[in-house]
Tab-separated table of C-alpha atoms and ligand atoms in Angstrom:
chain	number	residue	atom	x	y	z
A	225	UNK	CA	100.929	102.635	53.434
A	226	UNK	CA	101.182	105.786	55.562
A	227	UNK	CA	104.535	105.216	57.228
A	228	UNK	CA	106.346	108.513	57.731
A	229	UNK	CA	103.151	110.554	57.344
A	230	UNK	CA	101.710	112.698	60.119
A	231	UNK	CA	97.959	113.138	60.250
A	232	UNK	CA	96.430	115.594	62.708
A	233	UNK	CA	92.876	114.472	63.429
A	234	UNK	CA	90.503	117.179	64.617
A	235	UNK	CA	87.446	115.838	66.422
A	236	UNK	CA	84.474	118.120	67.014
A	237	UNK	CA	81.356	117.756	69.132
A	238	UNK	CA	78.906	115.494	67.329
A	239	UNK	CA	77.590	112.033	68.084
A	240	UNK	CA	79.742	110.677	65.224
A	241	UNK	CA	82.828	111.520	67.327
A	242	UNK	CA	82.868	107.864	68.415
A	243	UNK	CA	83.566	106.857	64.787
A	244	UNK	CA	86.680	109.061	64.824
A	245	UNK	CA	88.198	106.538	67.228
A	246	UNK	CA	88.154	103.939	64.419
A	247	UNK	CA	89.519	106.518	61.984
A	248	UNK	CA	92.474	107.152	64.336
A	249	UNK	CA	92.988	103.428	64.802
A	250	UNK	CA	92.976	102.693	61.055
A	251	UNK	CA	95.371	105.557	60.329
A	252	UNK	CA	97.762	104.267	62.955
A	253	UNK	CA	97.512	100.682	61.686
A	254	UNK	CA	98.536	101.979	58.247
A	255	UNK	CA	101.663	103.425	59.836
A	256	UNK	CA	100.681	107.103	60.174
A	257	UNK	CA	101.694	109.168	63.181
A	258	UNK	CA	98.387	110.469	64.528
A	259	UNK	CA	97.858	113.485	66.775
A	260	UNK	CA	94.325	114.230	67.931
A	261	UNK	CA	93.023	117.710	68.677
A	262	UNK	CA	89.584	117.745	70.292
A	263	UNK	CA	87.150	120.562	70.885
A	264	UNK	CA	85.639	120.880	74.363
A	265	UNK	CA	82.314	119.682	72.962
A	266	UNK	CA	83.943	116.590	71.426
A	267	UNK	CA	85.271	115.626	74.849
A	268	UNK	CA	81.645	115.339	76.001
A	269	UNK	CA	81.119	112.503	73.526
A	270	UNK	CA	84.437	110.612	73.749
A	271	UNK	CA	87.129	111.042	76.370
A	272	UNK	CA	90.580	112.346	75.403
A	273	UNK	CA	91.959	109.258	77.149
A	274	UNK	CA	90.392	107.019	74.476
A	275	UNK	CA	92.116	108.957	71.703
A	276	UNK	CA	95.375	109.018	73.636
A	277	UNK	CA	95.368	105.233	73.899
A	278	UNK	CA	94.349	104.717	70.267
A	279	UNK	CA	96.727	107.296	68.757
A	280	UNK	CA	99.610	106.602	71.138
A	281	UNK	CA	100.131	110.361	71.511
A	282	UNK	CA	99.019	113.096	73.909
A	283	UNK	CA	95.657	114.608	73.010
A	284	UNK	CA	95.194	118.361	72.896
A	285	UNK	CA	91.903	119.836	74.066
A	286	UNK	CA	92.738	123.369	75.130
A	287	UNK	CA	94.965	126.298	74.265
A	288	UNK	CA	95.756	126.742	77.928
A	289	UNK	CA	96.954	123.284	78.976
A	290	UNK	CA	100.610	122.956	79.903
A	291	UNK	CA	102.392	122.000	76.615
A	292	UNK	CA	102.911	118.230	76.564
A	293	UNK	CA	105.377	117.794	73.756
A	294	UNK	CA	105.845	121.039	71.925
A	295	UNK	CA	106.736	124.629	72.667
A	296	UNK	CA	103.976	126.479	70.847
A	297	UNK	CA	101.579	123.630	70.329
A	298	UNK	CA	99.279	124.962	67.658
A	299	UNK	CA	102.205	126.041	65.502
A	300	UNK	CA	104.120	122.804	66.119
A	301	UNK	CA	101.180	120.614	65.142
A	302	UNK	CA	100.269	122.835	62.197
A	303	UNK	CA	103.805	122.530	60.860
A	304	UNK	CA	104.149	118.861	61.596
A	305	UNK	CA	100.925	117.805	59.821
A	306	UNK	CA	101.175	116.253	56.371
A	307	UNK	CA	97.392	116.330	56.364
A	308	UNK	CA	94.750	117.781	58.653
A	309	UNK	CA	91.543	115.781	58.924
A	310	UNK	CA	88.454	117.023	60.775
A	311	UNK	CA	86.043	114.152	61.362
A	312	UNK	CA	83.312	114.680	62.321
A	313	UNK	CA	83.137	118.337	61.271
A	314	UNK	CA	80.145	120.078	62.839
A	315	UNK	CA	78.291	123.034	61.311
A	316	UNK	CA	79.941	125.094	64.035
A	317	UNK	CA	83.545	124.329	63.096
A	318	UNK	CA	82.758	124.712	59.377
A	319	UNK	CA	81.233	128.120	60.115
A	320	UNK	CA	84.181	129.211	62.230
A	321	UNK	CA	86.727	128.175	59.626
A	322	UNK	CA	84.736	129.897	56.867
A	323	UNK	CA	84.762	133.087	58.963
A	324	UNK	CA	88.438	132.792	59.891
A	325	UNK	CA	87.671	132.471	63.594
A	326	UNK	CA	90.414	130.925	65.743
A	327	UNK	CA	89.056	130.640	69.263
A	328	UNK	CA	90.226	127.178	70.285
A	329	UNK	CA	93.125	124.829	69.700
A	330	UNK	CA	91.530	123.142	66.678
A	331	UNK	CA	90.549	126.218	64.683
A	332	UNK	CA	93.807	127.967	65.607
A	333	UNK	CA	95.900	125.039	64.402
A	334	UNK	CA	93.927	124.719	61.152
A	335	UNK	CA	94.471	128.405	60.404
A	336	UNK	CA	98.185	127.964	61.039
A	337	UNK	CA	98.681	124.899	58.819
A	338	UNK	CA	99.790	124.748	55.211
A	339	UNK	CA	98.900	121.057	54.971
A	340	UNK	CA	95.816	119.928	53.007
A	341	UNK	CA	92.708	120.100	55.198
A	342	UNK	CA	89.984	117.487	54.785
A	343	UNK	CA	86.599	117.936	56.431
A	344	UNK	CA	84.017	115.183	56.881
A	345	UNK	CA	80.792	116.974	57.849
A	346	UNK	CA	78.329	115.058	60.047
A	347	UNK	CA	75.176	116.620	61.475
A	348	UNK	CA	71.391	116.705	61.243
A	349	UNK	CA	70.315	116.676	57.575
A	350	UNK	CA	68.409	119.975	57.821
A	351	UNK	CA	71.467	121.622	59.329
A	352	UNK	CA	73.647	120.169	56.573
A	353	UNK	CA	71.281	121.371	53.851
A	354	UNK	CA	70.826	124.797	55.465
A	355	UNK	CA	71.941	127.406	52.905
A	356	UNK	CA	74.252	129.035	55.459
A	357	UNK	CA	76.113	125.772	56.034
A	358	UNK	CA	76.169	125.031	52.297
A	359	UNK	CA	77.529	128.528	51.601
A	360	UNK	CA	80.273	127.994	54.205
A	361	UNK	CA	81.173	124.641	52.622
A	362	UNK	CA	81.235	126.196	49.151
A	363	UNK	CA	83.454	129.040	50.413
A	364	UNK	CA	85.938	126.672	52.058
A	365	UNK	CA	85.907	124.305	49.054
A	366	UNK	CA	86.680	127.309	46.847
A	367	UNK	CA	89.659	128.062	49.094
A	368	UNK	CA	91.038	124.542	48.598
A	369	UNK	CA	89.623	122.702	51.615
A	370	UNK	CA	88.611	119.120	50.741
A	371	UNK	CA	85.168	117.865	51.706
A	372	UNK	CA	84.032	114.277	52.080
A	373	UNK	CA	80.271	114.387	51.526
A	374	UNK	CA	78.219	112.759	54.293
A	375	UNK	CA	76.325	109.525	53.695
A	376	UNK	CA	72.545	109.548	53.516
A	377	UNK	CA	70.404	107.465	55.838
A	378	UNK	CA	68.813	107.379	59.285
A	379	UNK	CA	70.566	109.823	61.628
A	380	UNK	CA	71.082	109.595	65.378
A	381	UNK	CA	68.603	112.459	65.840
A	382	UNK	CA	65.822	110.384	64.243
A	383	UNK	CA	65.756	112.307	60.943
A	384	UNK	CA	66.714	110.738	57.634
A	385	UNK	CA	68.863	112.335	54.937
A	386	UNK	CA	72.449	113.435	54.259
A	387	UNK	CA	74.444	113.901	57.447
A	388	UNK	CA	76.017	110.586	58.439
A	389	UNK	CA	79.780	110.444	58.810
A	390	UNK	CA	81.107	108.171	56.026
A	391	UNK	CA	82.484	104.772	56.962
A	392	UNK	CA	85.917	105.165	58.663
A	393	UNK	CA	87.447	102.966	55.923
A	394	UNK	CA	86.227	105.441	53.273
A	395	UNK	CA	87.648	108.386	55.206
A	396	UNK	CA	91.014	106.686	55.596
A	397	UNK	CA	91.119	105.701	51.909
A	398	UNK	CA	90.540	109.347	50.979
A	399	UNK	CA	93.293	110.450	53.331
A	400	UNK	CA	95.660	107.867	51.832
A	401	UNK	CA	94.759	108.961	48.304
A	402	UNK	CA	95.342	112.643	49.159
A	403	UNK	CA	98.677	111.839	50.725
A	404	UNK	CA	99.624	110.025	47.537
A	405	UNK	CA	100.380	107.100	49.740
A	406	UNK	CA	99.643	103.458	49.293
A	407	UNK	CA	101.708	103.464	46.171
A	408	UNK	CA	101.690	99.657	46.104
A	409	UNK	CA	99.545	99.748	42.935
A	410	UNK	CA	101.132	102.894	41.497
A	411	UNK	CA	101.586	102.628	37.751
A	412	UNK	CA	99.164	99.686	37.524
A	413	UNK	CA	95.959	99.951	35.556
A	414	UNK	CA	93.015	98.432	37.430
A	415	UNK	CA	89.700	97.956	35.658
A	416	UNK	CA	86.634	97.576	37.888
A	417	UNK	CA	83.070	96.893	36.790
A	418	UNK	CA	80.163	97.818	39.039
A	419	UNK	CA	76.412	98.071	39.207
A	420	UNK	CA	73.658	96.405	37.236
A	421	UNK	CA	73.016	96.185	33.511
A	422	UNK	CA	69.695	97.026	31.887
A	423	UNK	CA	68.348	95.121	28.895
A	424	UNK	CA	65.530	96.831	26.985
A	425	UNK	CA	62.168	95.133	26.639
A	426	UNK	CA	60.677	98.149	24.874
A	427	UNK	CA	61.509	101.895	24.954
A	428	UNK	CA	60.246	102.263	28.552
A	429	UNK	CA	60.929	98.906	30.237
A	430	UNK	CA	63.982	96.851	30.908
A	431	UNK	CA	65.264	93.735	32.666
A	432	UNK	CA	67.599	94.782	35.469
A	433	UNK	CA	68.733	93.537	38.876
A	434	UNK	CA	69.206	94.694	42.457
A	435	UNK	CA	72.857	95.771	42.258
A	436	UNK	CA	73.432	99.253	43.688
A	437	UNK	CA	77.074	99.454	42.587
A	438	UNK	CA	78.297	99.898	46.200
A	439	UNK	CA	80.595	96.855	46.140
A	440	UNK	CA	82.248	97.765	42.841
A	441	UNK	CA	82.598	101.459	43.738
A	442	UNK	CA	84.256	100.442	47.020
A	443	UNK	CA	86.755	98.310	45.080
A	444	UNK	CA	87.453	101.207	42.694
A	445	UNK	CA	87.983	103.573	45.642
A	446	UNK	CA	90.320	101.147	47.404
A	447	UNK	CA	92.358	100.654	44.218
A	448	UNK	CA	92.662	104.427	43.685
A	449	UNK	CA	93.735	104.842	47.311
A	450	UNK	CA	96.590	102.424	46.599
A	451	UNK	CA	97.790	104.561	43.724
A	452	UNK	CA	96.327	102.550	40.826
A	453	UNK	CA	95.190	104.092	37.566
A	454	UNK	CA	91.535	103.070	37.914
A	455	UNK	CA	88.915	102.715	35.185
A	456	UNK	CA	85.408	102.136	36.508
A	457	UNK	CA	83.000	100.666	33.965
A	458	UNK	CA	79.645	101.152	35.601
A	459	UNK	CA	76.053	100.304	34.920
A	460	UNK	CA	73.385	102.814	36.034
A	461	UNK	CA	73.698	103.624	39.763
A	462	UNK	CA	72.831	106.502	42.092
A	463	UNK	CA	76.392	106.696	43.446
A	464	UNK	CA	79.029	109.418	43.126
A	465	UNK	CA	82.188	107.906	41.621
A	466	UNK	CA	85.275	108.023	43.839
A	467	UNK	CA	87.645	110.910	43.104
A	468	UNK	CA	90.514	110.264	40.725
A	469	UNK	CA	88.784	107.396	38.947
A	470	UNK	CA	88.053	107.399	35.182
A	471	UNK	CA	84.405	106.475	34.659
A	472	UNK	CA	82.901	104.757	31.620
A	473	UNK	CA	79.103	104.622	31.920
A	474	UNK	CA	77.293	101.784	30.180
A	475	UNK	CA	73.802	100.368	30.244
A	476	UNK	CA	73.674	96.919	28.635
A	477	UNK	CA	75.815	93.793	28.879
A	478	UNK	CA	76.897	94.344	25.258
A	479	UNK	CA	78.015	97.909	26.059
A	480	UNK	CA	79.882	96.661	29.120
A	481	UNK	CA	81.635	94.022	27.031
A	482	UNK	CA	82.739	96.622	24.467
A	483	UNK	CA	83.925	99.057	27.161
A	484	UNK	CA	85.840	96.367	29.040
A	485	UNK	CA	87.529	94.945	25.941
A	486	UNK	CA	88.610	98.453	24.876
A	487	UNK	CA	90.466	98.850	28.207
A	488	UNK	CA	91.667	95.286	28.775
A	489	UNK	CA	95.002	94.843	27.003
A	490	UNK	CA	97.162	97.091	29.207
A	491	UNK	CA	95.383	96.234	32.474
A	492	UNK	CA	97.294	94.683	35.354
A	493	UNK	CA	94.110	93.787	37.227
A	494	UNK	CA	90.410	93.382	36.442
A	495	UNK	CA	87.765	93.088	39.163
A	496	UNK	CA	84.289	92.251	37.891
A	497	UNK	CA	81.867	93.191	40.649
A	498	UNK	CA	79.060	94.125	38.225
A	499	UNK	CA	75.884	92.101	38.138
A	500	UNK	CA	75.583	91.459	34.403
A	501	UNK	CA	72.416	90.152	32.767
A	502	UNK	CA	72.803	86.578	31.555
A	503	UNK	CA	69.875	86.970	29.135
A	504	UNK	CA	68.345	89.865	27.217
A	505	UNK	CA	65.123	90.165	25.220
A	506	UNK	CA	65.789	88.705	21.765
A	507	UNK	CA	63.880	91.452	19.941
A	508	UNK	CA	63.134	94.570	22.036
A	509	UNK	CA	59.876	96.157	20.861
A	510	UNK	CA	60.249	99.366	18.889
A	511	UNK	CA	57.209	100.902	20.610
A	512	UNK	CA	55.813	100.574	24.126
A	513	UNK	CA	54.149	97.168	24.448
A	514	UNK	CA	50.393	97.653	24.934
A	515	UNK	CA	48.475	95.779	27.579
A	516	UNK	CA	46.263	93.064	26.103
A	517	UNK	CA	45.670	89.502	27.177
A	518	UNK	CA	46.467	87.967	30.574
A	519	UNK	CA	49.907	86.762	29.685
A	520	UNK	CA	52.883	88.079	27.826
A	521	UNK	CA	55.764	85.914	26.684
A	522	UNK	CA	59.203	87.400	26.172
A	523	UNK	CA	61.836	85.424	24.321
A	524	UNK	CA	65.284	85.935	25.835
A	525	UNK	CA	68.653	85.209	24.331
A	526	UNK	CA	71.983	84.720	26.088
A	527	UNK	CA	74.277	87.708	26.563
A	528	UNK	CA	78.018	87.299	26.136
A	529	UNK	CA	79.811	86.206	29.311
A	530	UNK	CA	82.258	89.119	29.631
A	531	UNK	CA	84.374	87.530	32.335
A	532	UNK	CA	84.715	84.263	30.429
A	533	UNK	CA	85.847	86.242	27.378
A	534	UNK	CA	88.466	88.065	29.502
A	535	UNK	CA	89.600	84.684	30.820
A	536	UNK	CA	90.076	83.438	27.242
A	537	UNK	CA	92.089	86.551	26.254
A	538	UNK	CA	94.124	86.720	29.478
A	539	UNK	CA	97.788	87.643	29.051
A	540	UNK	CA	99.186	88.063	32.523
A	541	UNK	CA	96.315	90.123	33.973
A	542	UNK	CA	95.127	89.225	37.473
A	543	UNK	CA	91.483	88.410	36.855
A	544	UNK	CA	89.063	88.575	39.770
A	545	UNK	CA	85.401	87.645	39.464
A	546	UNK	CA	82.526	87.791	41.875
A	547	UNK	CA	80.006	85.010	42.333
A	548	UNK	CA	76.540	85.873	43.589
A	549	UNK	CA	75.014	82.608	44.757
A	550	UNK	CA	71.870	81.557	46.576
A	551	UNK	CA	73.002	77.959	47.271
A	552	UNK	CA	76.070	75.688	47.028
A	553	UNK	CA	78.334	78.755	47.345
A	554	UNK	CA	81.689	76.975	47.317
A	555	UNK	CA	80.875	74.553	44.491
A	556	UNK	CA	79.266	77.147	42.192
A	557	UNK	CA	81.950	79.770	42.825
A	558	UNK	CA	84.718	77.180	42.365
A	559	UNK	CA	83.176	76.213	39.052
A	560	UNK	CA	83.249	79.871	37.899
A	561	UNK	CA	86.902	80.142	38.978
A	562	UNK	CA	88.021	77.337	36.666
A	563	UNK	CA	85.519	77.795	33.833
A	564	UNK	CA	86.304	81.521	33.468
A	565	UNK	CA	90.078	81.125	34.020
A	566	UNK	CA	90.149	83.430	37.081
A	567	UNK	CA	92.843	84.029	39.692
A	568	UNK	CA	90.423	84.734	42.502
A	569	UNK	CA	86.673	84.673	43.102
A	570	UNK	CA	84.841	86.749	45.687
A	571	UNK	CA	81.880	84.522	46.479
A	572	UNK	CA	78.906	85.961	48.324
A	573	UNK	CA	75.783	84.109	49.401
A	574	UNK	CA	73.270	86.840	48.625
A	575	UNK	CA	70.561	85.200	50.761
A	576	UNK	CA	72.467	85.866	54.012
A	577	UNK	CA	71.364	88.902	56.071
A	578	UNK	CA	73.987	91.620	55.647
A	579	UNK	CA	75.376	90.116	52.415
A	580	UNK	CA	75.002	90.803	48.717
A	581	UNK	CA	72.897	93.393	46.968
A	582	UNK	CA	72.215	97.012	47.962
A	583	UNK	CA	73.312	97.097	51.625
A	584	UNK	CA	76.500	98.636	53.021
A	585	UNK	CA	77.908	95.303	54.214
A	586	UNK	CA	78.854	91.955	52.721
A	587	UNK	CA	79.987	88.480	53.756
A	588	UNK	CA	82.429	86.845	51.378
A	589	UNK	CA	84.526	83.782	50.829
A	590	UNK	CA	87.647	84.226	48.702
A	591	UNK	CA	88.605	81.298	46.484
A	592	UNK	CA	91.994	81.022	44.784
A	593	UNK	CA	93.316	79.021	41.823
A	594	UNK	CA	95.566	76.915	44.021
A	595	UNK	CA	92.550	75.626	45.938
A	596	UNK	CA	92.938	77.894	48.955
A	597	UNK	CA	89.797	79.438	50.437
A	598	UNK	CA	89.437	82.282	52.908
A	599	UNK	CA	86.272	82.835	54.917
A	600	UNK	CA	85.541	86.487	55.741
A	601	UNK	CA	82.869	87.531	58.209
A	602	UNK	CA	80.324	90.349	58.061
A	603	UNK	CA	82.052	93.648	57.265
A	604	UNK	CA	81.464	96.892	55.399
A	605	UNK	CA	81.860	96.753	51.638
A	606	UNK	CA	84.669	99.287	52.031
A	607	UNK	CA	86.537	96.989	54.391
A	608	UNK	CA	86.006	93.989	52.116
A	609	UNK	CA	87.267	96.048	49.166
A	610	UNK	CA	90.460	96.810	51.120
A	611	UNK	CA	91.016	93.100	51.796
A	612	UNK	CA	90.360	92.211	48.136
A	613	UNK	CA	92.976	94.770	47.059
A	614	UNK	CA	95.482	93.422	49.596
A	615	UNK	CA	95.008	89.899	48.237
A	616	UNK	CA	95.313	91.146	44.666
A	617	UNK	CA	98.599	92.829	45.584
A	618	UNK	CA	99.737	89.454	46.935
A	619	UNK	CA	98.810	87.787	43.627
A	620	UNK	CA	100.655	90.464	41.635
A	621	UNK	CA	103.851	90.040	43.637
A	622	UNK	CA	103.852	86.268	44.130
B	157	PMT	O1	76.252	96.334	43.761
B	157	PMT	P1	75.881	95.959	45.172
B	157	PMT	O2	74.458	96.350	45.528
B	157	PMT	O3	76.878	96.467	46.173
B	157	PMT	O4	75.880	94.355	45.282
B	157	PMT	C1	77.085	93.657	45.199
B	157	PMT	C2	76.951	92.396	44.332
B	157	PMT	C3	76.021	91.411	45.005
B	157	PMT	C4	76.403	92.758	42.937
B	157	PMT	C5	78.405	91.794	44.192
B	157	PMT	O5	78.871	91.455	45.468
B	157	PMT	C6	78.410	90.570	43.297
B	157	PMT	O6	78.212	89.436	43.724
B	157	PMT	N1	78.654	90.781	41.968
B	157	PMT	C7	78.551	89.750	40.941
B	157	PMT	C8	77.119	89.572	40.536
B	157	PMT	C9	76.964	88.499	39.456
B	157	PMT	O7	76.542	88.804	38.369
B	157	PMT	O8	77.370	87.305	39.796
B	157	PMT	P2	77.310	86.001	38.828
B	157	PMT	O9	77.604	84.872	39.743
B	157	PMT	O10	76.038	86.004	38.082
B	157	PMT	O11	78.479	86.249	37.794
B	157	PMT	C10	79.794	85.772	38.036
B	157	PMT	C11	80.815	86.730	37.483
B	157	PMT	O12	80.687	86.772	36.044
B	157	PMT	C12	80.683	88.157	37.963
B	157	PMT	O13	81.976	88.659	38.187
B	157	PMT	C13	80.008	88.880	36.808
B	157	PMT	O14	80.425	90.244	36.726
B	157	PMT	C14	80.508	88.090	35.602
B	157	PMT	N2	79.575	88.061	34.476
B	157	PMT	C15	78.342	87.496	34.591
B	157	PMT	C16	77.506	87.417	33.499
B	157	PMT	C17	77.935	87.949	32.265
B	157	PMT	N3	77.153	87.926	31.194
B	157	PMT	N4	79.156	88.503	32.169
B	157	PMT	C18	79.979	88.561	33.237
B	157	PMT	O15	81.101	89.075	33.152
């Protein structure tokens, strides 16, 4: 995917520096030439030796070292870079770049490059939200620097909020997308559904489910990173859609059906990761249902099975469904594969710790039409999405 591309990876002094090792490794596995520039502080968290081994290239930590490969190192690296990635980017390096300060090898090289610069901030949430840091980010973004927003969650410092370095797979997908690489799905339209549906009971209540949309959004991101023209039909989620993806927001199963059918005919691939309601209230109340009596009976009626309808209308599209099961995973998922006329099913046992709804990880088994099955262990949803897209590419080119 990244063969022939040179990525200069700047690593600054935060605890997330250890994750940059995986970023370097993934970039190299995708064929990129990787050069690492570390700040002095970064070298307190991870040794330059680690990055040298992982990148396969000398690591630069100081302006004053004897040049290892190049004459004027900061200029040579700045010129050689197809993309400059700083991960993690501390408040300090963001501040220095915003002020035009060049007092070490990293900041000097960034100032000297004409390549796109991507920063992945990672720090304490209060630091990240500090107006000074936000103003620096806004200034750099206005000047054309790309920012990968940090994830929210528990931080190494004990606080909770935005500040976590995104998953290395997400960072690498963004790099690939920016480099216009991974063209293996270029020119192909990929439709992805994600998130839950909501079926109204009355104007204030609905039947929903636990889907966060993370799995489907990861698939959409991975498809975009491979150059596809991605349409993401999404139920209500709290997620930011991946860049470069066309979003169609829906709420109910009926709306999802209409949105999907409107996009279907010229699709090369459809991946249905959404958790769609199988039943909806037959007659949603016009007004809020008042509380009286100890019991309330709702009559539900079946929704349309969107995936089965796509299977019936299929004309050469690669059709991939998910199966969320709580028992008999292989048998139930296999049944969906044949009944819905699918090419592949991503089956997840949603009772397993680390699998299924809401979390950042999943455990899946891939089932194919020809009877093959592939068992995948616990991994991030981003990583699973990458594998799903690789397998889809295999199905498209078989
Ligand atoms: O969103 P996350 O929090 O990241 O969670 C991920 C996930 C658990 C939602 C995802 O991994 C997953 O399993 N998605 C499918 C959920 C589901 O509805 O499974 P199902 O076995 O009920 O449906 C099988 C397939 O038919 C699915 O592709 C579904 O999109 C589709 N379907 C189902 C019902 C319906 N009326 N129309 C459909 O198209």
